CSV table of C-alpha atoms in Angstrom, one decimal:
chain,number,residue,atom,x,y,z
Y,16,MET,CA,5.3,41.5,-23.0
Y,17,LEU,CA,6.4,44.7,-21.2
Y,18,ASP,CA,2.6,46.2,-21.0
Y,19,GLN,CA,1.6,42.4,-19.7
Y,20,VAL,CA,4.5,42.4,-17.3
Y,21,ALA,CA,3.8,46.1,-15.7
Y,22,LYS,CA,-0.1,44.8,-15.4
Y,23,ILE,CA,1.3,41.4,-13.3
Y,24,ALA,CA,3.6,44.1,-11.1
Y,25,LYS,CA,0.2,46.8,-11.1
Y,26,SER,CA,-1.9,43.8,-9.2
Y,27,GLY,CA,0.6,43.0,-6.8
Y,28,VAL,CA,1.3,39.5,-6.7
Y,29,LEU,CA,3.5,37.9,-8.1
Y,30,ARG,CA,3.6,33.3,-9.2
Y,31,LEU,CA,6.8,32.0,-8.0
Y,32,ASN,CA,8.0,28.6,-8.2
Y,33,PHE,CA,5.4,25.7,-8.0
Y,34,GLY,CA,2.1,27.2,-7.2
Y,35,ILE,CA,3.1,29.9,-4.0
Y,36,PHE,CA,1.3,33.5,-4.1
Y,37,THR,CA,4.1,36.1,-3.2
Y,38,GLN,CA,2.5,39.7,-2.4
Y,39,ILE,CA,4.7,42.4,-3.8
Y,40,PRO,CA,3.6,45.4,-2.3
Y,41,ASP,CA,4.0,49.2,-4.6
Y,42,MET,CA,6.2,46.8,-7.5
Y,43,LYS,CA,6.4,49.9,-9.8
Y,44,ASN,CA,9.5,48.9,-12.4
Y,45,ALA,CA,8.6,46.3,-14.1
Y,46,TRP,CA,12.2,45.0,-14.7
Y,47,ILE,CA,12.0,43.7,-11.4
Y,48,LEU,CA,9.5,41.5,-12.0
Y,49,PHE,CA,10.7,40.2,-15.6
Y,50,ILE,CA,13.7,39.7,-13.8
Y,51,PHE,CA,11.7,37.2,-11.6
Y,52,SER,CA,10.2,36.1,-14.4
Y,53,PHE,CA,13.5,34.8,-15.7
Y,54,LEU,CA,14.6,33.7,-12.6
Y,55,ILE,CA,11.8,31.1,-11.8
Y,56,GLY,CA,12.0,30.4,-15.6
Y,57,GLN,CA,15.4,29.0,-14.9
Y,58,THR,CA,14.7,27.0,-12.0
Y,59,LYS,CA,12.3,25.3,-13.6
Y,60,ALA,CA,14.2,24.1,-16.4
Y,61,GLN,CA,16.6,23.0,-13.6
Y,62,ASP,CA,14.1,21.4,-12.0
Y,63,SER,CA,13.1,19.4,-15.9
Y,64,LEU,CA,16.4,18.8,-16.2
Y,65,VAL,CA,16.9,16.9,-12.7
Y,66,ILE,CA,13.6,15.1,-13.2
Y,67,ARG,CA,14.9,14.1,-16.7
Y,68,ARG,CA,18.2,12.7,-14.8
Y,69,ILE,CA,16.0,11.2,-12.5
Y,70,TYR,CA,14.5,8.6,-14.8
Y,71,ASP,CA,18.0,8.0,-16.7
Y,72,GLU,CA,18.8,6.7,-13.7
Y,73,ALA,CA,16.1,4.8,-13.2
Y,74,LEU,CA,15.5,3.4,-16.2
Y,75,LEU,CA,19.5,2.6,-17.3
Y,76,ARG,CA,20.7,1.9,-14.0
Y,77,GLY,CA,18.1,0.9,-11.3
Y,78,HIS,CA,18.5,-1.7,-8.8
Y,79,ALA,CA,14.7,-2.2,-8.6
Y,80,TYR,CA,14.5,-5.2,-10.5
Y,81,GLU,CA,17.5,-6.5,-8.7
Y,82,ASN,CA,16.6,-5.8,-5.0
Y,83,LEU,CA,12.6,-6.9,-5.5
Y,84,ARG,CA,14.1,-10.3,-6.3
Y,85,GLN,CA,16.6,-10.6,-3.8
Y,86,LEU,CA,13.6,-10.2,-1.4
Y,87,CYS,CA,11.3,-12.2,-3.5
Y,88,LYS,CA,13.5,-15.3,-4.4
Y,89,ASP,CA,16.0,-15.2,-1.9
Y,90,ILE,CA,13.7,-15.1,1.3
Y,91,GLY,CA,9.7,-14.8,0.3
Y,92,PRO,CA,6.8,-14.2,1.5
Y,93,ARG,CA,7.2,-12.5,4.9
Y,94,LEU,CA,4.3,-12.4,7.8
Y,95,SER,CA,5.1,-10.2,10.6
Y,96,GLY,CA,6.4,-13.4,13.3
Y,97,SER,CA,7.9,-15.6,11.3
Y,98,ALA,CA,11.8,-16.4,10.4
Y,99,GLN,CA,11.4,-15.1,6.8
Y,100,ALA,CA,10.0,-11.8,8.1
Y,101,GLN,CA,13.3,-11.3,10.3
Y,102,MET,CA,16.1,-12.7,7.3
Y,103,ALA,CA,13.6,-8.7,5.8
Y,104,VAL,CA,14.8,-7.1,8.3
Y,105,ASP,CA,18.5,-8.4,8.5
Y,106,TRP,CA,18.4,-8.0,4.3
Y,107,SER,CA,16.9,-4.9,4.1
Y,108,TYR,CA,18.9,-3.0,7.3
Y,109,GLU,CA,22.5,-4.6,5.1
Y,110,LYS,CA,21.1,-3.2,2.3
Y,111,MET,CA,20.6,-0.1,3.3
Y,112,ARG,CA,24.0,0.0,4.7
Y,113,ALA,CA,25.6,-0.9,1.5
Y,114,TYR,CA,24.4,1.9,0.2
Y,115,GLN,CA,26.0,4.1,2.5
Y,116,PHE,CA,22.9,6.2,3.2
Y,117,ASP,CA,24.0,9.0,6.4
Y,118,LYS,CA,22.1,7.0,8.9
Y,119,VAL,CA,20.9,3.0,8.8
Y,120,THR,CA,18.9,1.9,12.4
Y,121,LYS,CA,16.4,-0.4,13.5
Y,122,GLN,CA,13.1,0.0,15.6
Y,123,GLU,CA,12.5,-2.8,17.8
Y,124,ILE,CA,8.6,-3.5,18.0
Y,125,THR,CA,6.4,-6.0,19.3
Y,126,VAL,CA,4.2,-7.6,16.1
Y,127,PRO,CA,1.4,-10.4,16.9
Y,128,HIS,CA,2.6,-14.1,16.0
Y,129,TRP,CA,0.0,-16.2,13.6
Y,130,GLU,CA,0.5,-19.1,11.5
Y,131,ARG,CA,-1.7,-20.7,9.2
Y,132,GLY,CA,-0.6,-23.9,9.8
Y,133,THR,CA,-0.7,-27.7,7.8
Y,134,THR,CA,-2.5,-26.6,4.1
Y,135,GLU,CA,-6.2,-25.8,4.4
Y,136,THR,CA,-8.3,-28.4,2.9
Y,137,ALA,CA,-12.7,-28.0,1.5
Y,138,TRP,CA,-14.5,-29.7,-0.2
Y,139,TYR,CA,-17.9,-28.9,-0.3
Y,140,LYS,CA,-20.7,-32.3,-1.9
Y,141,SER,CA,-24.5,-31.4,-3.0
Y,142,VAL,CA,-26.9,-33.7,-1.1
Y,143,ASN,CA,-29.3,-33.6,-4.5
Y,144,GLN,CA,-26.7,-34.7,-7.4
Y,145,TYR,CA,-26.4,-37.9,-5.2
Y,146,GLY,CA,-23.2,-36.9,-3.7
Y,147,ALA,CA,-21.0,-35.2,-6.2
Y,148,VAL,CA,-17.7,-33.8,-4.6
Y,149,ARG,CA,-15.5,-30.7,-6.2
Y,150,LYS,CA,-12.2,-30.1,-4.0
Y,151,LEU,CA,-11.8,-26.7,-3.5
Y,152,HIS,CA,-9.1,-23.8,-3.6
Y,153,LEU,CA,-9.4,-22.0,-0.4
Y,154,LEU,CA,-7.1,-20.0,2.2
Y,155,ALA,CA,-7.0,-19.0,6.0
Y,156,LEU,CA,-8.1,-15.9,6.9
Y,157,GLY,CA,-5.1,-14.0,8.4
Y,158,GLY,CA,-5.8,-14.4,12.7
Y,159,SER,CA,-8.6,-17.4,11.9
Y,160,ILE,CA,-8.7,-20.0,13.9
Y,161,GLY,CA,-8.6,-23.6,13.4
Y,162,THR,CA,-11.6,-26.0,12.6
Y,163,ASN,CA,-9.9,-28.6,15.4
Y,164,GLY,CA,-10.2,-31.6,12.5
Y,165,LEU,CA,-12.4,-31.6,10.0
Y,166,LEU,CA,-15.1,-29.1,10.5
Y,167,GLU,CA,-18.6,-30.6,8.7
Y,168,ALA,CA,-21.8,-29.0,7.9
Y,169,GLU,CA,-25.0,-27.7,5.5
Y,170,ILE,CA,-23.8,-24.3,3.7
Y,171,ILE,CA,-26.1,-21.3,3.5
Y,172,GLU,CA,-25.3,-18.2,1.2
Y,173,PHE,CA,-25.6,-14.6,1.7
Y,174,LYS,CA,-24.6,-12.3,-1.2
Y,175,THR,CA,-24.5,-9.1,1.4
Y,176,LEU,CA,-23.3,-8.9,4.3
Y,177,ALA,CA,-26.4,-6.6,5.5
Y,178,GLU,CA,-28.7,-9.9,4.3
Y,179,LEU,CA,-26.7,-11.3,7.1
Y,180,LYS,CA,-27.1,-9.4,9.2
Y,181,ASN,CA,-30.8,-9.2,8.5
Y,182,ALA,CA,-31.2,-13.2,8.3
Y,183,LYS,CA,-33.4,-14.8,11.4
Y,184,ALA,CA,-31.1,-17.0,13.8
Y,185,LYS,CA,-32.9,-20.4,13.1
Y,186,GLU,CA,-32.5,-20.3,9.7
Y,187,VAL,CA,-28.4,-19.7,9.7
Y,188,GLU,CA,-27.5,-20.9,13.5
Y,189,GLY,CA,-25.2,-25.4,13.1
Y,190,LYS,CA,-24.5,-24.0,9.6
Y,191,ILE,CA,-21.3,-22.7,7.9
Y,192,VAL,CA,-22.0,-18.9,6.0
Y,193,PHE,CA,-20.9,-18.1,2.2
Y,194,LEU,CA,-20.7,-14.6,1.5
Y,195,ASN,CA,-20.5,-14.1,-1.9
Y,196,GLN,CA,-20.2,-10.4,-2.4
Y,197,PRO,CA,-18.3,-10.0,-6.2
Y,198,MET,CA,-16.5,-7.0,-6.5
Y,199,ASP,CA,-17.5,-3.9,-8.9
Y,200,ALA,CA,-16.5,-4.5,-11.6
Y,201,ALA,CA,-17.9,-1.8,-13.4
Y,202,GLN,CA,-16.1,0.2,-10.7
Y,203,ILE,CA,-12.9,1.9,-12.9
Y,204,GLN,CA,-11.3,2.4,-9.6
Y,205,THR,CA,-10.4,-0.5,-8.6
Y,206,PHE,CA,-9.6,0.1,-4.7
Y,207,LYS,CA,-13.4,1.1,-4.8
Y,208,ALA,CA,-14.8,-1.7,-4.9
Y,209,TYR,CA,-12.4,-3.4,-3.2
Y,210,GLY,CA,-13.3,-0.9,0.1
Y,211,ALA,CA,-17.2,-2.1,-1.4
Y,212,CYS,CA,-16.7,-5.3,0.0
Y,213,TYR,CA,-13.8,-5.3,2.3
Y,214,ALA,CA,-16.1,-5.8,5.7
Y,215,ILE,CA,-17.1,-9.2,4.4
Y,216,ARG,CA,-13.7,-10.8,5.1
Y,217,GLY,CA,-13.3,-7.8,8.1
Y,218,ASN,CA,-16.5,-8.7,10.4
Y,219,GLY,CA,-18.7,-11.9,8.1
Y,220,ALA,CA,-17.0,-13.8,11.1
Y,221,VAL,CA,-18.6,-11.9,13.8
Y,222,GLU,CA,-22.0,-11.5,12.2
Y,223,ALA,CA,-22.7,-15.2,11.4
Y,224,ALA,CA,-21.1,-15.6,14.9
Y,225,LYS,CA,-24.2,-13.6,16.2
Y,226,LEU,CA,-26.0,-16.4,14.4
Y,227,GLY,CA,-25.2,-19.5,15.9
Y,228,ALA,CA,-23.0,-20.2,12.2
Y,229,LYS,CA,-20.1,-22.7,13.3
Y,230,ALA,CA,-17.9,-21.0,9.8
Y,231,VAL,CA,-17.7,-18.2,7.4
Y,232,VAL,CA,-16.2,-18.9,4.5
Y,233,ILE,CA,-16.5,-15.4,1.5
Y,234,ARG,CA,-16.0,-15.1,-2.4
Y,235,SER,CA,-12.1,-13.5,-2.4
Y,236,LEU,CA,-11.8,-10.3,-3.0
Y,237,GLY,CA,-10.4,-10.2,-6.6
Y,238,LEU,CA,-12.5,-9.3,-9.5
Y,239,PRO,CA,-10.6,-12.5,-12.2
Y,240,ILE,CA,-12.7,-15.5,-12.1
Y,241,ASP,CA,-9.5,-17.7,-10.8
Y,242,GLU,CA,-8.3,-20.8,-8.8
Y,243,HIS,CA,-6.1,-18.1,-6.5
Y,244,PRO,CA,-8.1,-17.4,-3.2
Y,245,HIS,CA,-7.2,-14.1,-1.6
Y,246,THR,CA,-5.9,-14.2,2.6
Y,247,GLY,CA,-5.6,-11.2,4.1
Y,248,SER,CA,-7.7,-10.4,7.6
Y,249,MET,CA,-10.1,-10.4,9.9
Y,250,HIS,CA,-11.5,-10.0,13.5
Y,251,TYR,CA,-13.4,-11.0,16.4
Y,252,GLU,CA,-14.6,-9.6,19.1
Y,253,LYS,CA,-14.7,-9.9,23.0
Y,254,ASP,CA,-18.3,-12.0,23.8
Y,255,ILE,CA,-18.9,-13.2,20.3
Y,256,PRO,CA,-17.5,-16.2,19.6
Y,257,LYS,CA,-14.5,-17.2,17.1
Y,258,ILE,CA,-15.0,-18.9,14.8
Y,259,PRO,CA,-13.3,-20.8,11.8
Y,260,ALA,CA,-13.4,-18.3,8.1
Y,261,ALA,CA,-12.0,-18.7,5.4
Y,262,ALA,CA,-11.5,-17.1,1.8
Y,263,LEU,CA,-12.9,-19.0,-1.1
Y,264,ALA,CA,-11.2,-18.5,-5.0
Y,265,THR,CA,-13.7,-17.1,-7.0
Y,266,LYS,CA,-14.1,-19.5,-9.4
Y,267,ASP,CA,-15.3,-21.9,-6.9
Y,268,ALA,CA,-17.3,-19.7,-5.6
Y,269,ASP,CA,-19.3,-19.3,-8.7
Y,270,ALA,CA,-19.4,-23.5,-8.8
Y,271,LEU,CA,-20.7,-23.7,-5.1
Y,272,SER,CA,-23.3,-20.9,-5.9
Y,273,THR,CA,-24.7,-23.0,-8.8
Y,274,ALA,CA,-24.6,-25.9,-7.0
Y,275,LEU,CA,-26.6,-24.1,-4.4
Y,276,GLN,CA,-29.6,-23.1,-6.8
Y,277,ALA,CA,-30.1,-27.2,-7.3
Y,278,GLY,CA,-30.4,-27.8,-3.8
Y,279,LYS,CA,-28.6,-28.4,-0.2
Y,280,VAL,CA,-25.3,-28.1,-0.3
Y,281,ARG,CA,-22.4,-29.4,2.7
Y,282,PHE,CA,-19.1,-28.4,3.3
Y,283,TYR,CA,-16.2,-29.8,5.0
Y,284,LEU,CA,-13.2,-27.9,6.0
Y,285,GLU,CA,-10.1,-28.0,7.8
Y,286,MET,CA,-7.8,-25.7,9.0
Y,287,ASP,CA,-5.0,-26.1,11.1
Y,288,CYS,CA,-4.2,-21.5,11.8
Y,289,ARG,CA,-2.4,-21.2,15.3
Y,290,GLU,CA,-1.5,-18.0,17.2
Y,291,PHE,CA,1.2,-17.6,19.2
Y,292,PRO,CA,2.9,-14.5,22.0
Y,293,ASP,CA,3.5,-11.5,19.9
Y,294,ALA,CA,7.2,-11.1,18.6
Y,295,THR,CA,10.0,-8.9,18.4
Y,296,SER,CA,10.3,-7.1,14.8
Y,297,TYR,CA,11.8,-4.3,13.5
Y,298,ASN,CA,11.2,-0.9,11.5
Y,299,VAL,CA,14.5,-0.4,9.7
Y,300,MET,CA,15.3,2.9,8.5
Y,301,ALA,CA,17.9,4.7,6.4
Y,302,GLU,CA,18.3,8.4,5.8
Y,303,ILE,CA,19.8,11.6,3.6
Y,304,LYS,CA,20.2,14.1,5.8
Y,305,GLY,CA,18.7,17.0,4.8
Y,306,SER,CA,21.0,20.2,4.0
Y,307,ILE,CA,19.8,23.3,5.8
Y,308,HIS,CA,16.9,22.0,8.2
Y,309,PRO,CA,17.9,18.7,8.9
Y,310,GLU,CA,15.9,18.9,11.6
Y,311,GLN,CA,12.2,18.2,9.5
Y,312,ILE,CA,11.4,15.0,8.4
Y,313,ILE,CA,9.6,13.7,4.8
Y,314,THR,CA,8.8,10.4,5.6
Y,315,ILE,CA,8.5,7.8,2.5
Y,316,GLY,CA,7.9,4.1,2.7
Y,317,GLY,CA,5.8,1.2,2.6
Y,318,HIS,CA,5.5,-2.2,4.3
Y,319,LEU,CA,8.5,-5.3,4.0
Y,320,ASP,CA,5.5,-8.0,5.7
Y,321,SER,CA,3.1,-9.5,4.0
Y,322,TRP,CA,0.5,-12.6,3.6
Y,323,ASP,CA,2.2,-15.7,3.6
Y,324,THR,CA,1.5,-17.0,0.5
Y,325,GLY,CA,2.9,-16.2,-2.8
Y,326,GLU,CA,5.9,-14.0,-2.7
Y,327,GLY,CA,4.1,-10.6,-1.3
Y,328,ALA,CA,6.2,-9.0,-4.9
Y,329,HIS,CA,3.5,-6.7,-5.0
Y,330,ASP,CA,2.3,-5.7,-1.6
Y,331,ASP,CA,4.1,-4.7,-1.2
Y,332,GLY,CA,7.7,-5.8,-2.4
Y,333,ALA,CA,7.2,-3.4,-5.2
Y,334,GLY,CA,6.6,-0.3,-2.0
Y,335,VAL,CA,9.6,-0.7,-0.1
Y,336,ILE,CA,11.9,-1.2,-3.0
Y,337,HIS,CA,9.8,1.9,-4.6
Y,338,CYS,CA,11.0,4.2,-2.1
Y,339,LEU,CA,14.8,2.5,-1.2
Y,340,GLU,CA,15.5,2.9,-4.8
Y,341,ALA,CA,14.6,6.5,-5.1
Y,342,LEU,CA,17.0,7.8,-2.1
Y,343,ARG,CA,19.4,5.4,-3.7
Y,344,ILE,CA,18.3,7.7,-7.2
Y,345,LEU,CA,19.2,10.7,-5.3
Y,346,GLN,CA,22.2,10.3,-3.3
Y,347,THR,CA,23.9,8.8,-6.6
Y,348,LEU,CA,23.3,11.3,-8.6
Y,349,GLY,CA,24.3,14.0,-6.2
Y,350,ILE,CA,21.4,15.8,-5.5
Y,351,LYS,CA,21.2,17.4,-1.7
Y,352,PRO,CA,17.9,17.9,-0.4
Y,353,THR,CA,17.1,20.4,1.7
Y,354,HIS,CA,14.6,18.8,4.8
Y,355,THR,CA,15.7,15.4,5.5
Y,356,ILE,CA,15.1,12.6,3.8
Y,357,ARG,CA,13.8,9.0,5.2
Y,358,VAL,CA,12.4,5.6,4.3
Y,359,VAL,CA,11.5,3.3,6.3
Y,360,PHE,CA,10.2,-0.3,5.9
Y,361,PHE,CA,7.7,-0.3,8.3
Y,362,MET,CA,6.7,-4.0,10.0
Y,363,ASN,CA,3.1,-5.7,10.4
Y,364,GLU,CA,0.8,-3.5,8.2
Y,365,GLU,CA,-1.2,-7.0,7.1
Y,366,ASN,CA,-2.5,-7.9,10.2
Y,367,GLY,CA,-1.9,-5.0,12.8
Y,368,ASN,CA,0.0,-1.8,11.2
Y,369,GLN,CA,2.7,-1.9,14.5
Y,370,GLY,CA,4.9,-0.8,13.1
Y,371,GLY,CA,2.8,2.3,11.5
Y,372,GLN,CA,0.8,3.2,15.1
Y,373,GLN,CA,4.6,2.6,17.2
Y,374,TYR,CA,6.9,4.9,14.7
Y,375,ALA,CA,5.0,7.3,14.9
Y,376,LYS,CA,5.0,7.9,18.5
Y,377,TRP,CA,8.2,7.0,18.2
Y,378,CYS,CA,8.7,10.5,16.5
Y,379,LEU,CA,6.6,12.5,18.6
Y,380,ALA,CA,8.5,10.8,21.8
Y,381,ASN,CA,11.8,11.5,20.4
Y,382,GLY,CA,11.4,15.0,19.7
Y,383,GLU,CA,11.1,15.1,15.8
Y,384,LYS,CA,9.0,17.1,13.6
Y,385,GLN,CA,8.2,15.2,11.1
Y,386,ILE,CA,6.4,17.5,8.0
Y,387,ALA,CA,5.3,15.7,5.2
Y,388,ALA,CA,5.2,11.1,4.7
Y,389,MET,CA,4.6,9.3,1.5
Y,390,GLU,CA,3.4,5.7,0.8
Y,391,SER,CA,3.7,3.1,-1.8
Y,392,ASP,CA,1.7,0.4,-0.8
Y,393,ARG,CA,-0.4,-0.1,-4.1
Y,394,GLY,CA,1.2,-2.7,-6.0
Y,395,GLY,CA,4.3,-2.1,-8.7
Y,396,PHE,CA,2.5,-1.1,-11.5
Y,397,ALA,CA,3.0,1.8,-14.1
Y,398,PRO,CA,3.0,4.9,-12.6
Y,399,ARG,CA,-0.4,7.6,-12.7
Y,400,GLY,CA,0.2,10.3,-10.0
Y,401,PHE,CA,-0.1,11.5,-6.0
Y,402,GLY,CA,-2.6,11.4,-4.4
Y,403,LEU,CA,-3.3,13.7,-0.7
Y,404,ASP,CA,-4.7,13.4,2.5
Y,405,GLY,CA,-3.9,16.5,4.2
Y,406,PRO,CA,-5.0,20.4,4.4
Y,407,ASP,CA,-6.6,21.8,1.3
Y,408,GLN,CA,-3.4,24.1,1.4
Y,409,TYR,CA,-0.9,21.5,0.6
Y,410,LEU,CA,-3.1,20.6,-2.9
Y,411,SER,CA,-2.8,23.3,-4.9
Y,412,MET,CA,1.3,23.0,-4.4
Y,413,LEU,CA,0.4,19.4,-5.4
Y,414,GLN,CA,-1.1,20.0,-8.6
Y,415,SER,CA,1.7,22.4,-9.4
Y,416,PHE,CA,3.9,19.1,-9.9
Y,417,GLU,CA,2.0,18.4,-12.6
Y,418,PRO,CA,2.9,20.2,-16.0
Y,419,MET,CA,7.0,18.9,-14.4
Y,420,LEU,CA,5.4,15.6,-14.7
Y,421,ARG,CA,2.4,15.1,-17.8
Y,422,SER,CA,5.1,14.2,-20.0
Y,423,TYR,CA,6.4,11.0,-17.3
Y,424,ASP,CA,2.2,9.9,-18.1
Y,425,LEU,CA,1.3,11.1,-14.3
Y,426,HIS,CA,-1.6,12.6,-14.5
Y,427,ILE,CA,-3.6,11.9,-11.2
Y,428,PHE,CA,-2.7,15.2,-8.0
Y,429,ASP,CA,-5.5,15.1,-6.5
Y,430,LYS,CA,-6.7,14.8,-3.5
Y,431,GLY,CA,-6.9,10.7,-1.8
Y,432,TYR,CA,-4.8,8.6,0.4
Y,433,GLY,CA,-1.8,8.2,2.2
Y,434,GLY,CA,-1.7,4.9,3.4
Y,435,VAL,CA,-1.9,2.8,6.3
Y,436,ASP,CA,1.7,3.4,7.9
Y,437,ILE,CA,1.8,7.0,7.7
Y,438,GLY,CA,-2.3,7.2,8.3
Y,439,PRO,CA,-0.6,7.3,12.5
Y,440,LEU,CA,0.9,10.2,11.7
Y,441,LYS,CA,-1.6,12.2,12.1
Y,442,GLU,CA,-2.5,11.1,14.9
Y,443,GLN,CA,0.9,12.7,16.2
Y,444,TYR,CA,1.4,15.4,14.3
Y,445,PRO,CA,-2.2,17.3,13.1
Y,446,GLY,CA,-2.1,18.3,9.9
Y,447,ILE,CA,1.0,16.8,8.3
Y,448,PRO,CA,0.8,16.2,4.4
Y,449,LEU,CA,-0.4,12.6,3.6
Y,450,PHE,CA,0.9,12.2,0.1
Y,451,GLY,CA,-0.2,8.2,-2.1
Y,452,PHE,CA,1.4,6.6,-4.8
Y,453,VAL,CA,-1.0,5.8,-7.7
Y,454,PRO,CA,-0.1,3.7,-9.8
Y,455,ASP,CA,-2.8,2.1,-12.4
Y,456,SER,CA,-5.3,-0.5,-10.5
Y,457,GLN,CA,-6.5,-2.5,-13.0
Y,458,ARG,CA,-4.8,-5.8,-11.8
Y,459,TYR,CA,-3.9,-5.4,-9.1
Y,460,PHE,CA,-6.5,-7.5,-7.5
Y,461,ASP,CA,-5.9,-9.8,-9.6
Y,462,TYR,CA,-2.5,-11.0,-7.1
Y,463,HIS,CA,-3.7,-9.1,-3.4
Y,464,HIS,CA,-3.0,-11.3,-1.1
Y,465,ALA,CA,-3.3,-14.4,-3.7
Y,466,PRO,CA,-0.9,-17.3,-4.0
Y,467,SER,CA,0.5,-15.7,-7.5
Y,468,ASP,CA,1.5,-12.1,-6.3
Y,469,VAL,CA,5.0,-13.3,-6.7
Y,470,PHE,CA,7.8,-12.1,-8.5
Y,471,GLU,CA,7.7,-12.9,-11.6
Y,472,SER,CA,3.9,-10.6,-11.8
Y,473,VAL,CA,6.2,-7.5,-11.7
Y,474,ASN,CA,6.8,-5.9,-14.8
Y,475,LYS,CA,11.2,-4.1,-15.2
Y,476,ARG,CA,10.1,-1.4,-16.6
Y,477,GLU,CA,6.6,-0.3,-15.1
Y,478,LEU,CA,8.2,-0.5,-11.4
Y,479,GLU,CA,11.8,1.4,-12.5
Y,480,LEU,CA,9.0,4.5,-13.8
Y,481,GLY,CA,7.4,4.1,-9.8
Y,482,ALA,CA,10.5,4.8,-8.4
Y,483,ALA,CA,11.6,7.5,-10.8
Y,484,ALA,CA,8.7,8.7,-9.9
Y,485,ILE,CA,8.4,8.3,-6.1
Y,486,ALA,CA,12.4,10.3,-6.4
Y,487,SER,CA,11.3,13.4,-8.3
Y,488,PHE,CA,7.7,13.7,-6.4
Y,489,VAL,CA,10.6,13.8,-3.5
Y,490,TYR,CA,12.5,15.9,-5.0
Y,491,LEU,CA,9.7,18.6,-5.9
Y,492,LEU,CA,8.5,18.1,-2.4
Y,493,ASP,CA,11.4,19.1,-0.7
Y,494,LYS,CA,11.9,22.3,-2.5
Y,495,ASN,CA,8.4,23.6,-2.0
Y,496,LEU,CA,7.7,22.3,1.7
């Protein structure tokens, strides 16, 4: 053993804790290296005990599930500018104060205010089937204009946005466009399937309007074939006419496509969407002050707002509760971070990201030194690991966490995506590492932006495991930055 230690010593390289390499020139005494190695082993053993305590606290004495219940059931959906969003701000602020963190505050921001209005209604009628009518499950897309009464027109189907762009105006003018691009079920990582067809939702109304369409209806961005339509943000462009935009449940999209194969179909749509002046809202923040570098801040968080259907349980009630619970666990266990750990409940991720953008600018204007950020915004499912959006120099550090967390079923420690809310920090702090919490993704798009995203869809143990994983990650991150 001493011969092996001596060889390492002769090389002049000692691998210190969690992947940080330190040069030790001209080391002649292998015992020095042995002592260093022993101390490193002791540190890792101590870290293992701390992580075990973190998981015990989350699983045996956790607050996450009850806090999520309160947010979903006592407040409900929380679209920016709504009364529910303001109630969520108040609830979050008081909850953080009750935990007696070192500092709790609100950052005032300005957010858009769009309302769905009365419940949408839609039908289609098959012209060749003697007027057979089918009522549909449909939601307006966020930001859409209303129909100003009942809108009626022939509907025309396109399988992709590219197919629509290549169409002739005479094919589309005066009709309703139906974009029927399904998510790719062959994708193992469902977020890749979502990203591949996001454009039909985001840009569909613009491209249809360019060709003279009266409205656009898309296939919901979800993998299951069911009756739950999925809303989400869309946009308009200057000098392009605004047309109504909505999403059909996947089951109804399949039925409509089948009807169109048999002949012409008339579509009937009524939506009462409304745009209001921008509103005042808040990011809600709490922090534990760093014991050595209090001026250096690690931001963790998710978005407090949600769409106005369902209860925003997975998107992103689970995310904000994950991070609140992580901070509570660190404080409860008496773990003193080296750097200041700040949890932020961001407002307005769903339809503007004003919370994330204004937070990043606020941090820089206040002279803060943001050194890292982590976001949870992929649901409350079983944790799988963390992804890095940042310089490669942080990748070896992230990957060095894997041996400590492998026994907790965490295995993803690789390049990835941080999050919408923390993304603007890159503009204000070039080179900052952003980390994204990665839970199992297979069921996320069953609920994403749908009425089915309710408290009952979140598994208690999976939510608690996610909070424990984040608390453990933050503990290790703080020690290694």
